[in-house]
Amino acid sequence: MSHSSNVKSNPSFKKQLIFEKLGFSIFTILTIATVTPIVAVVIYIIYLGLPAISWDFLTSMPQDGMRGGGIWPAIVGTFYLTIGTAIFSVPLGIAAAIYLSEYAQDNKVTQYIRLAIINLAGIPSVVYGLFGLGLFVIFLKFGTSILSASLTLSIMTLPVIISTTEEALRAVPQSFRVVSVSLGATKWQTIRRIILPQAIPGILTGVVLGLERAAGETAPILFTGASFFLPRLPGSPLDATMALPYHLYVISTQVPGMPVQIQYGTVMVLIFFVLIMNLIATVIRSRARARRQW
Amino acid sequence: MQQKKKNPSEFIITKTIQVSGLSSILFVLLILYFLLSEGIPAIFEVPFKDLFSQRWYPIEEYFGILPLILGSLVVTLGASIIAVPFGILTAVYIAEIAPKWLAEILKPLVELLAGLPSVVLGFLGILIVSPFLRDGLNLPTGLTAFTGSLLLGGIALPTIVSISEDALKNVPISYRHGSLALGLTRWQTIWSVTFPAARSGILTAIMLGLGRTIGETMTVMMVTGNAPVMPESVKALFLPIRTMTATIASEMGEVASGSVHYHVLFLIGMVLFIFTMVVNILASLISARQLKRSERILS
């Protein structure tokens, strides 16, 4: 940034430059003060949680009213719930995004769809829980089960998947569509062979971020599928299940005399899960960006 | 051109995609239907006067939801006092001031905070923040509205930072160049040109952050002490409190389906739904209007 010398020597500009330096310094300090606690918390959890992790802790059942043993059923439960959520929300979310990006016209219906997506994204997680209880558990008689909880989580995840997928589809240049159709491909052939492959990294990023959120949620599964303690692993989608976030809630508020070590171990596993998902999303995104030819 | 003939599988796929496109509308309507059909009966079962009384004690049939609504508002207000200034300044720093390499480090860190499950923040609140506040401020208990506000601030922060940052980034670079060419410093440019131009995007960010705060459940349930009392003065910030979300989450598991208590909990869900819907629609209206205005200016 080079200013001409007569501006530089202007005393009021000099004063402004001092203001600028001061302002920048204050903002640097305050931003670091905002971000430091995040780093500190993660390091603190890893520091206390890592020693608690052992093969036994990960793969054995809880014992002694959660005060001993491991968290295997909670890990398995979260895995089932995440898969269940993916089965429902990924195809539906991608199809809805294809509609918005490739088919929808700029009319009232599309506006209502967008309004609905904004709304879905804003509904509190506990309200999803109420809805899941009313529709899946009671009305459709799925009971408190993996199925009910997965369906509830799917609807909650849908707006994330739809908006990121739509963004990825829209980023594919219009010329790709024009060329494909002019070569005689149908609309669906164009979408299937040309647009989707180009948009896959963006879609995957959205899916991973959506599922990460679903895996960490507690409130929607409280009354739709989570169980305090189960002596054995769930055998079918109609069984209730333990889940990592709910387990953490239980052992940090409902069980008196809980060993801190097990609590930190559980947080560690949950955070590890989130970090891995975040990392996957970041890697997919940056690799796709580096490889993109348009 | 032969392939362009309508074949049945293409027809089915197109229809499936169109129906999927409408699914979000269907889900919003379904959610609304279930909230209404289970929540409306409460209005007939509990007299209006009692519903807006100051006492929530369901075991003895006191269903006053006022302390819960106020509880949610107090915690949200507290959270916004923390998250709004820090969120905006972090966004300004990342978008306008920080060197590129530092911005690339700061952004994923903020995203990391967004990715932390709320139950983890609640856990940290119980184990670290609340004992710290109890001893530091000499309170009878560390599980207070203030503890909740502090942690909810952390939940609203990433939303506010990332959306504000986008809004600042969307201000055309020519605005900044024009301002610098007129002899303003970068600091002056930020406050007299860039920030005002991004104002409505930042307002949207604040609204969406607040929407998340009102709806947040697990963290507040774990750290605010769960006492459904009326907040009466500023001191209430340092006393236990109970939000709408926490009430639903902690009581729904124990009520009989179809009971008065069950219906009142759905009614609270309805209130929450309306709160967040209004906030979200306002936020999207603000950003839509800004879009139209900038199109007009730039065309």
XYZ file of C-alpha atoms in Angstrom:
593
model
C 0.000 0.000 0.000
C 1.869 3.072 -1.166
C 0.500 6.515 -0.554
C 2.152 9.513 -2.141
C 4.527 11.295 0.190
C 2.466 14.441 0.621
C -0.456 12.368 1.877
C 1.840 10.453 4.192
C 3.213 13.601 5.758
C -0.239 15.061 6.269
C -0.631 15.200 10.070
C -4.304 14.195 10.130
C -3.518 11.153 7.970
C -0.680 10.288 10.335
C -3.148 10.406 13.173
C -5.459 8.078 11.237
C -2.608 5.646 10.684
C -1.999 5.531 14.422
C -5.714 4.866 14.932
C -5.492 2.075 12.404
C -2.540 0.453 14.140
C -4.313 0.701 17.465
C -7.568 -0.679 16.070
C -5.867 -3.591 14.322
C -3.946 -4.497 17.474
C -7.050 -4.432 19.646
C -8.953 -6.601 17.165
C -6.069 -9.054 16.942
C -5.989 -9.421 20.707
C -9.771 -9.750 21.060
C -10.039 -12.310 18.250
C -7.286 -14.384 19.796
C -9.104 -14.083 23.132
C -12.266 -15.397 21.438
C -10.607 -18.306 19.691
C -8.175 -19.413 22.411
C -10.851 -20.979 24.653
C -11.922 -23.231 21.752
C -8.390 -24.548 21.297
C -7.864 -24.768 25.048
C -11.036 -26.809 25.532
C -10.136 -29.313 22.829
C -6.592 -29.719 24.140
C -7.882 -30.042 27.704
C -10.327 -32.788 26.704
C -7.682 -34.671 24.754
C -5.237 -34.309 27.660
C -7.683 -35.757 30.186
C -9.578 -38.074 27.854
C -6.777 -39.843 26.041
C -5.452 -41.715 29.104
C -8.979 -43.035 29.744
C -9.174 -44.650 26.324
C -8.215 -48.273 26.119
C -9.283 -51.188 23.966
C -11.292 -52.423 26.925
C -13.043 -49.079 27.403
C -14.072 -48.966 23.751
C -15.242 -52.564 23.417
C -16.822 -53.596 26.710
C -20.288 -53.092 28.152
C -20.885 -50.584 30.968
C -20.809 -52.169 34.410
C -21.714 -51.228 37.943
C -24.441 -48.748 36.905
C -22.143 -47.076 34.308
C -19.432 -46.479 36.915
C -17.198 -49.099 35.349
C -16.639 -50.965 32.124
C -16.782 -49.365 28.692
C -19.017 -47.619 26.212
C -19.283 -50.192 23.408
C -23.109 -50.170 23.131
C -23.128 -46.361 22.918
C -20.555 -46.390 20.105
C -22.489 -49.054 18.201
C -25.754 -47.164 18.772
C -24.386 -43.898 17.416
C -23.037 -45.804 14.412
C -26.481 -47.358 13.737
C -28.238 -44.012 14.131
C -25.808 -42.300 11.760
C -26.238 -45.021 9.119
C -30.023 -44.937 9.589
C -30.054 -41.164 9.181
C -27.919 -41.419 6.042
C -30.235 -44.021 4.460
C -33.211 -41.664 4.629
C -31.738 -38.200 4.370
C -29.027 -38.599 1.718
C -31.153 -39.811 -1.245
C -34.048 -37.528 -0.363
C -31.810 -34.517 0.249
C -29.871 -34.974 -2.989
C -33.078 -35.485 -5.007
C -34.596 -32.340 -3.496
C -31.429 -30.393 -4.311
C -31.455 -31.671 -7.913
C -35.028 -30.466 -8.183
C -34.141 -27.004 -6.877
C -31.038 -26.603 -8.999
C -32.089 -28.290 -12.264
C -35.881 -28.379 -12.494
C -37.463 -25.683 -10.355
C -38.706 -22.547 -12.027
C -38.623 -19.188 -10.340
C -42.190 -19.268 -9.117
C -44.282 -19.282 -5.950
C -43.886 -23.021 -5.329
C -40.101 -22.738 -5.385
C -40.299 -19.799 -3.010
C -42.385 -21.875 -0.621
C -39.886 -24.720 -0.833
C -37.051 -22.350 0.038
C -39.051 -20.893 2.906
C -39.742 -24.428 4.164
C -36.034 -25.311 4.053
C -35.111 -22.159 5.976
C -37.778 -23.080 8.493
C -36.633 -26.683 8.863
C -33.087 -25.460 9.470
C -34.275 -23.218 12.291
C -36.581 -25.563 14.176
C -35.116 -26.358 17.623
C -33.809 -29.897 17.980
C -36.115 -30.637 20.894
C -39.127 -29.715 18.751
C -37.941 -32.348 16.258
C -37.981 -34.700 19.212
C -41.619 -33.827 19.943
C -42.525 -34.286 16.298
C -40.752 -37.653 16.112
C -42.567 -38.750 19.249
C -45.930 -37.716 17.815
C -45.489 -39.082 14.285
C -43.073 -42.026 14.363
C -43.270 -43.351 17.923
C -46.992 -42.960 18.614
C -48.897 -42.423 15.357
C -46.955 -44.850 13.130
C -46.330 -47.156 16.132
C -42.596 -47.583 15.505
C -42.077 -47.230 19.268
C -38.904 -45.809 20.826
C -36.575 -47.360 18.300
C -33.574 -46.838 16.070
C -36.043 -46.431 13.196
C -37.995 -43.604 14.867
C -34.817 -41.834 15.987
C -33.165 -42.160 12.559
C -36.227 -40.800 10.777
C -36.399 -37.867 13.205
C -32.693 -37.112 12.741
C -33.081 -37.435 8.941
C -35.635 -34.674 8.724
C -33.439 -32.506 10.917
C -30.416 -33.160 8.682
C -32.308 -32.601 5.430
C -31.891 -28.801 5.158
C -28.095 -29.063 5.584
C -27.825 -31.687 2.844
C -30.220 -29.892 0.487
C -28.524 -26.508 0.704
C -24.937 -27.760 0.381
C -25.861 -30.116 -2.488
C -27.743 -27.402 -4.323
C -24.764 -25.099 -3.983
C -22.474 -27.816 -5.377
C -24.816 -28.457 -8.342
C -25.146 -24.774 -9.135
C -21.371 -24.398 -9.151
C -21.159 -26.687 -12.224
C -20.903 -24.277 -15.197
C -23.998 -23.859 -17.352
C -21.991 -24.706 -20.484
C -21.681 -28.344 -19.311
C -25.464 -28.666 -19.427
C -25.778 -26.917 -22.786
C -23.141 -29.096 -24.449
C -24.537 -32.327 -23.033
C -28.089 -31.594 -24.134
C -26.935 -30.409 -27.548
C -25.186 -33.777 -28.034
C -28.566 -35.442 -27.648
C -28.545 -36.424 -23.985
C -31.784 -36.186 -22.070
C -32.087 -34.007 -19.001
C -31.682 -36.929 -16.614
C -28.715 -38.323 -18.592
C -27.095 -34.897 -18.318
C -27.668 -34.781 -14.589
C -26.586 -38.374 -14.011
C -23.471 -38.474 -16.219
C -22.272 -34.863 -16.285
C -23.496 -32.756 -13.420
C -23.568 -35.189 -10.483
C -20.005 -36.494 -11.036
C -18.726 -32.909 -11.148
C -20.607 -31.986 -7.977
C -19.760 -35.110 -5.944
C -17.071 -33.542 -3.714
C -19.366 -30.675 -2.729
C -22.225 -33.075 -2.089
C -20.042 -35.357 0.039
C -18.874 -32.423 2.139
C -22.474 -31.485 2.840
C -23.464 -35.055 3.647
C -20.580 -35.512 6.079
C -21.309 -32.217 7.848
C -25.012 -33.041 8.076
C -24.366 -36.513 9.475
C -21.819 -35.118 11.919
C -24.526 -32.895 13.351
C -26.990 -35.757 13.514
C -24.492 -38.015 15.281
C -23.874 -35.423 17.988
C -27.519 -34.594 18.678
C -29.215 -35.633 21.877
C -32.516 -33.779 22.112
C -34.219 -35.345 19.030
C -33.484 -38.889 20.202
C -34.388 -38.345 23.870
C -37.949 -39.598 23.431
C -37.691 -41.300 20.053
C -35.013 -43.952 20.435
C -32.406 -43.396 23.127
C -32.157 -45.717 26.046
C -30.517 -45.142 29.424
C -28.943 -48.565 29.623
C -29.341 -51.791 27.683
C -27.832 -55.093 28.753
C -27.277 -56.140 25.123
C -26.839 -54.572 21.720
C -29.949 -53.683 19.685
C -30.938 -56.578 17.435
C -33.294 -54.845 14.993
C -34.217 -51.355 13.820
C -37.251 -51.546 16.082
C -35.125 -51.789 19.246
C -34.152 -48.777 21.318
C -30.453 -48.065 21.520
C -27.826 -46.346 23.609
C -26.006 -43.455 21.910
C -22.801 -41.572 22.686
C -24.248 -38.060 23.192
C -27.154 -39.327 25.286
C -24.768 -41.534 27.255
C -22.615 -38.493 27.990
C -25.693 -36.626 29.189
C -26.672 -39.537 31.411
C -23.269 -40.030 33.005
C -22.699 -36.340 33.598
C -26.075 -35.538 35.169
C -27.967 -38.671 36.188
C -25.407 -40.944 37.791
C -24.067 -39.831 41.178
C -20.466 -40.688 42.000
C -19.462 -41.115 38.375
C -15.692 -41.480 37.897
C -14.447 -38.386 36.033
C -12.139 -40.560 33.971
C -15.002 -42.382 32.241
C -16.744 -39.065 31.549
C -13.667 -37.601 29.882
C -13.101 -40.822 27.971
C -16.641 -40.609 26.585
C -16.252 -36.934 25.618
C -12.958 -37.811 23.977
C -14.573 -40.499 21.797
C -17.419 -38.163 20.842
C -15.026 -35.322 19.969
C -12.762 -37.698 18.080
C -15.767 -38.709 15.982
C -16.605 -35.059 15.244
C -13.004 -34.145 14.464
C -12.624 -37.070 12.050
C -15.843 -36.142 10.227
C -14.731 -32.494 10.063
C -11.351 -33.527 8.748
C -12.903 -35.761 6.061
C -15.117 -32.889 4.908
C -12.183 -30.465 4.789
C -9.964 -32.901 2.875
C -12.666 -33.687 0.298
C -13.301 -29.994 -0.219
C -9.698 -28.893 -0.612
C -8.737 -31.842 -2.839
C -11.681 -31.173 -5.115
C -10.761 -27.507 -5.309
C -7.192 -28.348 -6.282
C -8.327 -30.751 -9.006
C -11.125 -28.690 -10.489
C -10.553 -27.771 -14.112
C -13.181 -25.073 -14.474
C -32.722 -36.808 -31.209
C -34.045 -40.295 -30.751
C -32.900 -40.448 -27.148
C -34.994 -37.437 -26.379
C -38.126 -39.496 -26.736
C -39.731 -39.905 -23.377
C -38.804 -43.271 -21.989
C -40.659 -44.542 -18.937
C -37.681 -44.700 -16.578
C -36.772 -41.087 -17.268
C -40.374 -40.148 -16.580
C -40.381 -41.963 -13.245
C -37.087 -40.415 -12.185
C -38.270 -36.926 -13.071
C -41.456 -37.403 -11.068
C -39.519 -38.792 -8.087
C -37.232 -35.777 -8.114
C -40.166 -33.394 -8.307
C -41.895 -35.055 -5.375
C -38.657 -34.994 -3.349
C -38.389 -31.301 -4.109
C -41.694 -30.753 -2.384
C -40.759 -32.901 0.630
C -39.524 -29.991 2.762
C -42.914 -28.311 2.512
C -44.552 -31.579 3.493
C -42.308 -31.960 6.552
C -42.885 -28.412 7.776
C -46.635 -28.958 7.451
C -46.411 -32.320 9.233
C -44.414 -30.811 12.095
C -46.913 -27.964 12.362
C -49.810 -30.429 12.282
C -48.436 -32.587 15.090
C -47.573 -29.590 17.260
C -51.040 -28.148 16.752
C -52.984 -31.365 17.183
C -51.180 -32.238 20.430
C -50.708 -28.690 21.694
C -54.051 -27.019 21.033
C -55.967 -29.290 23.477
C -53.904 -27.723 26.282
C -55.641 -24.391 25.678
C -58.978 -26.022 26.427
C -57.767 -28.141 29.318
C -55.954 -25.400 31.203
C -57.687 -22.040 31.719
C -55.971 -19.239 29.831
C -55.319 -17.354 33.073
C -53.490 -20.310 34.608
C -51.439 -20.913 31.476
C -49.933 -17.456 31.770
C -49.523 -17.547 35.524
C -46.159 -17.454 37.201
C -45.983 -20.960 38.587
C -44.790 -24.088 36.789
C -45.294 -27.113 38.980
C -46.944 -29.822 36.875
C -47.244 -32.399 39.656
C -49.820 -30.162 41.346
C -51.313 -29.062 38.037
C -49.719 -25.639 37.953
C -49.012 -25.038 34.278
C -47.818 -21.420 34.158
C -45.484 -21.182 31.161
C -44.510 -17.550 31.796
C -41.386 -18.359 33.875
C -40.228 -20.719 31.131
C -40.681 -18.164 28.343
C -38.892 -15.532 30.407
C -36.198 -18.048 31.292
C -35.535 -18.621 27.596
C -35.481 -14.879 26.942
C -33.077 -14.125 29.804
C -30.607 -16.788 28.692
C -30.883 -15.712 25.038
C -30.364 -12.067 25.950
C -27.330 -12.955 28.055
C -25.907 -15.078 25.244
C -26.378 -12.331 22.670
C -24.632 -9.756 24.863
C -21.613 -12.048 24.732
C -21.840 -13.527 21.241
C -22.858 -10.480 19.172
C -19.878 -8.172 19.882
C -17.295 -10.958 19.941
C -18.829 -12.624 16.882
C -18.857 -9.440 14.818
C -15.354 -8.396 15.754
C -14.010 -11.856 14.991
C -15.759 -11.759 11.602
C -14.363 -8.301 10.826
C -10.913 -9.452 11.872
C -11.029 -12.622 9.737
C -12.545 -10.936 6.682
C -10.769 -7.580 6.667
C -7.736 -7.428 8.926
C -6.039 -10.805 9.380
C -3.314 -11.854 6.948
C -4.499 -14.689 4.696
C -2.576 -17.459 6.468
C -3.990 -16.472 9.862
C -7.532 -16.297 8.481
C -7.085 -19.823 7.125
C -6.198 -21.014 10.634
C -8.940 -19.075 12.424
C -11.792 -20.190 10.165
C -11.551 -23.948 10.815
C -11.214 -23.229 14.547
C -14.523 -21.383 14.545
C -16.049 -24.224 12.515
C -14.710 -26.645 15.100
C -16.717 -24.838 17.774
C -19.788 -25.114 15.554
C -19.184 -28.847 15.272
C -18.964 -29.548 19.013
C -22.143 -31.343 20.093
C -24.146 -29.251 22.541
C -24.009 -32.024 25.106
C -20.212 -31.649 25.153
C -20.540 -27.942 25.923
C -23.000 -28.820 28.672
C -20.549 -31.306 30.100
C -17.755 -28.720 30.104
C -20.181 -26.282 31.696
C -20.865 -28.642 34.579
C -17.278 -29.686 35.146
C -15.328 -26.499 34.468
C -17.375 -23.323 33.982
C -19.881 -23.712 36.777
C -17.413 -24.496 39.638
C -15.247 -21.654 38.355
C -18.148 -19.185 38.440
C -19.396 -20.452 41.794
C -16.046 -19.883 43.468
C -15.144 -16.771 41.489
C -18.432 -14.940 42.058
C -19.127 -16.538 45.424
C -22.527 -17.943 44.413
C -24.479 -20.684 46.202
C -24.520 -22.694 42.956
C -22.665 -22.408 39.679
C -25.630 -23.693 37.670
C -27.234 -20.351 36.763
C -28.726 -18.412 33.885
C -25.360 -16.695 33.491
C -23.531 -20.002 33.065
C -26.093 -20.896 30.395
C -25.651 -17.541 28.662
C -21.890 -17.914 28.610
C -22.029 -21.356 26.965
C -24.878 -20.444 24.616
C -22.750 -17.501 23.552
C -20.285 -20.133 22.370
C -23.039 -21.831 20.393
C -24.256 -18.631 18.706
C -20.716 -17.413 17.984
C -19.848 -19.633 14.978
C -23.156 -18.820 13.249
C -22.631 -15.094 13.731
C -18.972 -15.213 12.673
C -19.408 -17.256 9.504
C -22.488 -15.467 8.153
C -21.112 -11.991 8.978
C -17.825 -12.938 7.379
C -19.659 -13.975 4.187
C -21.546 -10.687 4.209
C -18.299 -8.711 4.506
C -16.632 -10.792 1.782
C -19.570 -10.126 -0.528
C -18.971 -6.369 -0.474
C -17.392 -5.643 -3.895
C -13.656 -5.070 -3.714
C -14.109 -1.883 -5.773
C -15.786 -0.237 -2.761
C -12.626 -0.753 -0.725
C -10.384 0.372 -3.569
C -12.436 3.515 -4.043
C -12.218 4.332 -0.369
C -8.470 3.688 -0.158
C -7.892 5.747 -3.300
C -9.660 8.658 -1.634
C -6.999 8.531 1.051
C -8.807 6.708 3.836
C -6.886 4.183 5.901
C -7.948 0.511 5.919
C -9.379 1.019 9.407
C -11.517 3.943 8.216
C -12.537 1.952 5.136
C -13.824 -0.897 7.289
C -16.050 1.325 9.426
C -17.206 3.888 6.886
C -17.559 1.686 3.785
C -17.308 -2.104 4.157
C -19.181 -2.597 7.412
C -22.157 -0.360 6.497
C -22.407 -2.108 3.130
C -22.558 -5.499 4.849
C -24.921 -4.274 7.566
C -27.988 -6.271 6.642
C -25.988 -9.474 6.174
C -24.601 -8.976 9.657
C -28.098 -8.376 10.997
C -29.177 -11.673 9.400
C -26.222 -13.357 11.102
C -27.304 -12.006 14.487
C -30.896 -13.137 13.979
C -29.868 -16.659 12.968
C -27.474 -16.827 15.917
C -30.309 -15.850 18.249
C -32.591 -18.421 16.621
C -30.069 -21.116 17.442
C -29.779 -19.861 21.017
C -33.510 -19.923 21.749
C -33.771 -23.475 20.435
C -30.677 -24.854 22.130
C -31.610 -27.624 24.524
C -28.961 -29.880 26.005
C -26.490 -27.225 27.125
C -29.084 -25.114 28.910
C -30.719 -28.135 30.447
C -27.389 -29.240 31.908
C -26.058 -25.915 33.218
C -28.922 -23.610 34.156
C -29.967 -25.437 37.286
C -33.467 -26.364 36.118
C -35.488 -24.213 38.475
C -38.667 -22.844 36.870
C -38.819 -19.532 38.734
C -39.769 -16.069 37.532
C -36.724 -13.917 36.830
C -37.469 -10.776 38.821
C -34.434 -8.550 38.559
C -30.949 -8.481 37.095
C -29.928 -10.720 39.980
C -31.901 -13.519 38.313
C -28.985 -13.856 35.928
C -26.988 -15.404 38.760
C -29.725 -17.740 39.934
C -30.930 -21.060 38.546
C -33.519 -20.792 35.813
C -35.411 -23.047 33.402
C -35.940 -22.552 29.671
C -38.771 -23.801 27.439
C -36.478 -26.265 25.676
C -35.097 -27.726 28.895
C -38.611 -28.181 30.266
C -39.700 -30.237 27.274
C -36.526 -32.297 27.266
C -36.531 -33.088 30.956
C -40.243 -33.756 31.423
C -41.483 -35.338 28.200
C -39.893 -38.673 29.069
C -42.015 -39.054 32.201
C -45.484 -37.954 31.145
C -48.316 -40.175 29.975
C -49.168 -39.559 26.344
C -52.480 -37.697 26.064
C -52.366 -36.199 29.573
C -52.743 -32.476 30.267
C -49.036 -32.206 31.060
C -48.227 -33.877 27.699
C -50.416 -31.404 25.829
C -48.897 -28.411 27.631
C -45.391 -29.599 26.693
C -46.479 -29.725 23.037
C -47.939 -26.236 23.465
C -44.510 -25.055 24.645
C -43.053 -26.739 21.560
C -45.540 -24.738 19.491
C -44.438 -21.490 21.124
C -40.801 -22.374 20.383
C -41.669 -23.250 16.792
C -43.392 -19.894 16.305
C -40.504 -17.985 17.940
C -37.878 -19.554 15.702
C -40.069 -19.349 12.596
C -40.554 -15.594 13.064
C -36.825 -15.062 13.672
C -35.870 -17.101 10.601
C -38.381 -15.512 8.268
C -37.316 -12.038 9.406
C -33.684 -12.975 8.837
C -34.371 -14.226 5.323
C -36.483 -11.152 4.512
C -33.646 -8.857 5.589
C -31.132 -10.637 3.390
C -33.556 -10.861 0.445
C -34.215 -7.127 0.598
C -30.516 -6.400 0.723
C -30.005 -8.605 -2.342
C -32.573 -6.615 -4.282
C -31.057 -3.319 -3.196
C -27.524 -4.304 -4.120
C -28.751 -5.554 -7.495
C -30.293 -2.170 -8.090
C -27.196 -0.269 -7.048
C -24.783 -2.415 -8.997
C -26.812 -2.631 -12.179
